Amino acid sequence: QVQLVESGGGLVQAGGSLRLSCVASGRTFRSNAMGWFRQAPGKEREFVAIISWNGGSTNYADNVKGRFTISRDNAKNTVYLQMNSLKPEDTALYYCALKRVGWVGDPQGPYDYWGQGTQVTVSS
């Protein structure tokens, strides 16, 4: 069993930055790819970014490419999402997820574990 706990969300003005963290506990996650997703009110959950087990490969949604950076520290069982140049449309509940395999592959899944999410609100 793996528990994922996100943190780092908050209220920020447009153009600002936030860094989200996701800590995994229960067992090591260093063999698994990790993804970030988000869900805005009234919308479906959408893929944001994914990183391979060793950090050597990443993939981003087109609407965050160039603004968001995913990274990981396997020694700390933590994956990060650095978000820069935030826009009001980035407002959402952000979730991290542990992928069943170690490579990026299909960023949509499958994922075995999900966190509870951290809220990001970007004001205009």
PDB file of C-alpha atoms in Angstrom:
ATOM      1  CA  GLN A   1       0.000   0.000   0.000  1.00  0.00           C
ATOM      2  CA  VAL A   2       1.240   3.481  -0.886  1.00  0.00           C
ATOM      3  CA  GLN A   3       0.035   6.775   0.501  1.00  0.00           C
ATOM      4  CA  LEU A   4       0.568   9.937  -1.519  1.00  0.00           C
ATOM      5  CA  VAL A   5       0.277  13.324   0.156  1.00  0.00           C
ATOM      6  CA  GLU A   6       0.393  16.537  -1.842  1.00  0.00           C
ATOM      7  CA  SER A   7       1.258  19.962  -0.482  1.00  0.00           C
ATOM      8  CA  GLY A   8       2.277  23.387  -1.661  1.00  0.00           C
ATOM      9  CA  GLY A   9      -0.977  24.627  -3.114  1.00  0.00           C
ATOM     10  CA  GLY A  10      -2.406  28.020  -2.344  1.00  0.00           C
ATOM     11  CA  LEU A  11      -3.637  31.319  -3.694  1.00  0.00           C
ATOM     12  CA  VAL A  12      -1.357  33.171  -6.082  1.00  0.00           C
ATOM     13  CA  GLN A  13      -1.748  36.040  -8.523  1.00  0.00           C
ATOM     14  CA  ALA A  14      -1.532  35.498 -12.242  1.00  0.00           C
ATOM     15  CA  GLY A  15       2.087  35.397 -13.331  1.00  0.00           C
ATOM     16  CA  GLY A  16       3.195  33.993 -10.003  1.00  0.00           C
ATOM     17  CA  SER A  17       4.756  30.660  -9.098  1.00  0.00           C
ATOM     18  CA  LEU A  18       4.070  27.708  -6.857  1.00  0.00           C
ATOM     19  CA  ARG A  19       5.924  24.498  -6.146  1.00  0.00           C
ATOM     20  CA  LEU A  20       3.866  21.439  -5.371  1.00  0.00           C
ATOM     21  CA  SER A  21       5.269  18.436  -3.553  1.00  0.00           C
ATOM     22  CA  CYS A  22       4.026  14.873  -3.338  1.00  0.00           C
ATOM     23  CA  VAL A  23       5.488  12.576  -0.710  1.00  0.00           C
ATOM     24  CA  ALA A  24       5.044   8.825  -1.001  1.00  0.00           C
ATOM     25  CA  SER A  25       5.011   6.565   2.017  1.00  0.00           C
ATOM     26  CA  GLY A  26       4.315   2.922   2.636  1.00  0.00           C
ATOM     27  CA  ARG A  27       6.921   1.691   0.231  1.00  0.00           C
ATOM     28  CA  THR A  28       9.536   3.118  -2.060  1.00  0.00           C
ATOM     29  CA  PHE A  29       8.299   4.592  -5.292  1.00  0.00           C
ATOM     30  CA  ARG A  30      11.643   4.738  -7.053  1.00  0.00           C
ATOM     31  CA  SER A  31      10.634   2.034  -9.532  1.00  0.00           C
ATOM     32  CA  ASN A  32       7.509   3.852 -10.671  1.00  0.00           C
ATOM     33  CA  ALA A  33       6.786   6.740 -12.941  1.00  0.00           C
ATOM     34  CA  MET A  34       4.864   9.554 -11.242  1.00  0.00           C
ATOM     35  CA  GLY A  35       2.262  11.825 -12.707  1.00  0.00           C
ATOM     36  CA  TRP A  36       0.476  15.056 -11.863  1.00  0.00           C
ATOM     37  CA  PHE A  37      -3.136  15.643 -12.798  1.00  0.00           C
ATOM     38  CA  ARG A  38      -5.608  18.413 -12.094  1.00  0.00           C
ATOM     39  CA  GLN A  39      -9.333  18.878 -11.966  1.00  0.00           C
ATOM     40  CA  ALA A  40     -11.145  22.183 -12.119  1.00  0.00           C
ATOM     41  CA  PRO A  41     -14.737  22.578 -10.923  1.00  0.00           C
ATOM     42  CA  GLY A  42     -17.167  21.234 -13.478  1.00  0.00           C
ATOM     43  CA  LYS A  43     -14.413  19.781 -15.615  1.00  0.00           C
ATOM     44  CA  GLU A  44     -12.900  16.361 -16.082  1.00  0.00           C
ATOM     45  CA  ARG A  45      -9.571  15.479 -14.566  1.00  0.00           C
ATOM     46  CA  GLU A  46      -6.730  16.213 -16.966  1.00  0.00           C
ATOM     47  CA  PHE A  47      -3.139  15.120 -17.297  1.00  0.00           C
ATOM     48  CA  VAL A  48      -0.511  17.721 -16.430  1.00  0.00           C
ATOM     49  CA  ALA A  49       2.931  16.069 -16.340  1.00  0.00           C
ATOM     50  CA  ILE A  50       4.713  12.758 -15.861  1.00  0.00           C
ATOM     51  CA  ILE A  51       8.239  11.706 -14.983  1.00  0.00           C
ATOM     52  CA  SER A  52       9.920   8.336 -15.395  1.00  0.00           C
ATOM     53  CA  TRP A  53      11.300   6.316 -12.490  1.00  0.00           C
ATOM     54  CA  ASN A  54      14.789   7.830 -12.736  1.00  0.00           C
ATOM     55  CA  GLY A  55      13.793  11.293 -13.910  1.00  0.00           C
ATOM     56  CA  GLY A  56      15.311  10.708 -17.308  1.00  0.00           C
ATOM     57  CA  SER A  57      12.105  11.163 -19.254  1.00  0.00           C
ATOM     58  CA  THR A  58       9.261  13.633 -18.846  1.00  0.00           C
ATOM     59  CA  ASN A  59       6.114  14.569 -20.704  1.00  0.00           C
ATOM     60  CA  TYR A  60       3.801  17.550 -20.351  1.00  0.00           C
ATOM     61  CA  ALA A  61       0.364  18.607 -21.416  1.00  0.00           C
ATOM     62  CA  ASP A  62       0.551  21.182 -24.178  1.00  0.00           C
ATOM     63  CA  ASN A  63      -1.131  23.857 -22.069  1.00  0.00           C
ATOM     64  CA  VAL A  64       1.572  23.746 -19.377  1.00  0.00           C
ATOM     65  CA  LYS A  65       4.633  23.046 -21.508  1.00  0.00           C
ATOM     66  CA  GLY A  66       7.325  25.643 -20.959  1.00  0.00           C
ATOM     67  CA  ARG A  67       5.722  26.855 -17.730  1.00  0.00           C
ATOM     68  CA  PHE A  68       5.655  23.749 -15.502  1.00  0.00           C
ATOM     69  CA  THR A  69       8.548  21.459 -14.587  1.00  0.00           C
ATOM     70  CA  ILE A  70       8.228  18.044 -12.990  1.00  0.00           C
ATOM     71  CA  SER A  71      11.111  16.566 -11.016  1.00  0.00           C
ATOM     72  CA  ARG A  72      11.706  13.916  -8.383  1.00  0.00           C
ATOM     73  CA  ASP A  73      14.015  13.047  -5.515  1.00  0.00           C
ATOM     74  CA  ASN A  74      13.921   9.299  -4.994  1.00  0.00           C
ATOM     75  CA  ALA A  75      15.975   9.545  -1.818  1.00  0.00           C
ATOM     76  CA  LYS A  76      13.152  11.605  -0.330  1.00  0.00           C
ATOM     77  CA  ASN A  77      10.318   9.684  -1.976  1.00  0.00           C
ATOM     78  CA  THR A  78       9.114  13.008  -3.334  1.00  0.00           C
ATOM     79  CA  VAL A  79       7.982  14.314  -6.692  1.00  0.00           C
ATOM     80  CA  TYR A  80       7.668  18.035  -7.411  1.00  0.00           C
ATOM     81  CA  LEU A  81       5.777  20.255  -9.800  1.00  0.00           C
ATOM     82  CA  GLN A  82       7.272  23.703 -10.262  1.00  0.00           C
ATOM     83  CA  MET A  83       4.625  25.968 -11.750  1.00  0.00           C
ATOM     84  CA  ASN A  84       5.651  29.319 -13.196  1.00  0.00           C
ATOM     85  CA  SER A  85       3.762  32.013 -15.101  1.00  0.00           C
ATOM     86  CA  LEU A  86       0.527  30.791 -13.598  1.00  0.00           C
ATOM     87  CA  LYS A  87      -2.749  31.692 -15.263  1.00  0.00           C
ATOM     88  CA  PRO A  88      -6.299  31.790 -13.890  1.00  0.00           C
ATOM     89  CA  GLU A  89      -7.096  28.741 -16.024  1.00  0.00           C
ATOM     90  CA  ASP A  90      -4.533  26.769 -13.989  1.00  0.00           C
ATOM     91  CA  THR A  91      -6.897  26.949 -11.025  1.00  0.00           C
ATOM     92  CA  ALA A  92      -7.715  23.383 -10.004  1.00  0.00           C
ATOM     93  CA  LEU A  93      -7.229  20.626  -7.483  1.00  0.00           C
ATOM     94  CA  TYR A  94      -3.866  19.061  -8.266  1.00  0.00           C
ATOM     95  CA  TYR A  95      -3.250  15.353  -7.686  1.00  0.00           C
ATOM     96  CA  CYS A  96      -0.159  13.208  -7.872  1.00  0.00           C
ATOM     97  CA  ALA A  97      -0.393   9.586  -8.933  1.00  0.00           C
ATOM     98  CA  LEU A  98       1.896   6.566  -8.934  1.00  0.00           C
ATOM     99  CA  LYS A  99       2.055   4.785 -12.267  1.00  0.00           C
ATOM    100  CA  ARG A 100       2.066   1.021 -12.485  1.00  0.00           C
ATOM    101  CA  VAL A 101       5.288   1.002 -14.513  1.00  0.00           C
ATOM    102  CA  GLY A 102       8.568   2.891 -14.420  1.00  0.00           C
ATOM    103  CA  TRP A 103       8.553   4.436 -17.875  1.00  0.00           C
ATOM    104  CA  VAL A 104       6.486   7.322 -19.112  1.00  0.00           C
ATOM    105  CA  GLY A 105       4.542   5.419 -21.787  1.00  0.00           C
ATOM    106  CA  ASP A 106       0.909   6.456 -22.024  1.00  0.00           C
ATOM    107  CA  PRO A 107       0.609   9.423 -19.647  1.00  0.00           C
ATOM    108  CA  GLN A 108      -3.069   8.641 -19.088  1.00  0.00           C
ATOM    109  CA  GLY A 109      -2.296   5.503 -17.125  1.00  0.00           C
ATOM    110  CA  PRO A 110      -2.717   3.102 -15.596  1.00  0.00           C
ATOM    111  CA  TYR A 111      -2.033   4.547 -12.166  1.00  0.00           C
ATOM    112  CA  ASP A 112      -2.311   2.460  -9.043  1.00  0.00           C
ATOM    113  CA  TYR A 113      -2.410   5.121  -6.327  1.00  0.00           C
ATOM    114  CA  TRP A 114      -3.672   8.685  -6.078  1.00  0.00           C
ATOM    115  CA  GLY A 115      -3.265  11.416  -3.523  1.00  0.00           C
ATOM    116  CA  GLN A 116      -6.062  13.552  -2.083  1.00  0.00           C
ATOM    117  CA  GLY A 117      -4.981  16.671  -3.919  1.00  0.00           C
ATOM    118  CA  THR A 118      -3.857  20.188  -3.130  1.00  0.00           C
ATOM    119  CA  GLN A 119      -5.804  23.249  -4.242  1.00  0.00           C
ATOM    120  CA  VAL A 120      -4.222  25.827  -6.518  1.00  0.00           C
ATOM    121  CA  THR A 121      -6.088  29.073  -7.089  1.00  0.00           C
ATOM    122  CA  VAL A 122      -4.768  31.710  -9.470  1.00  0.00           C
ATOM    123  CA  SER A 123      -6.368  35.127  -9.301  1.00  0.00           C
ATOM    124  CA  SER A 124      -6.458  37.511 -12.233  1.00  0.00           C
TER     125      SER A 124
END
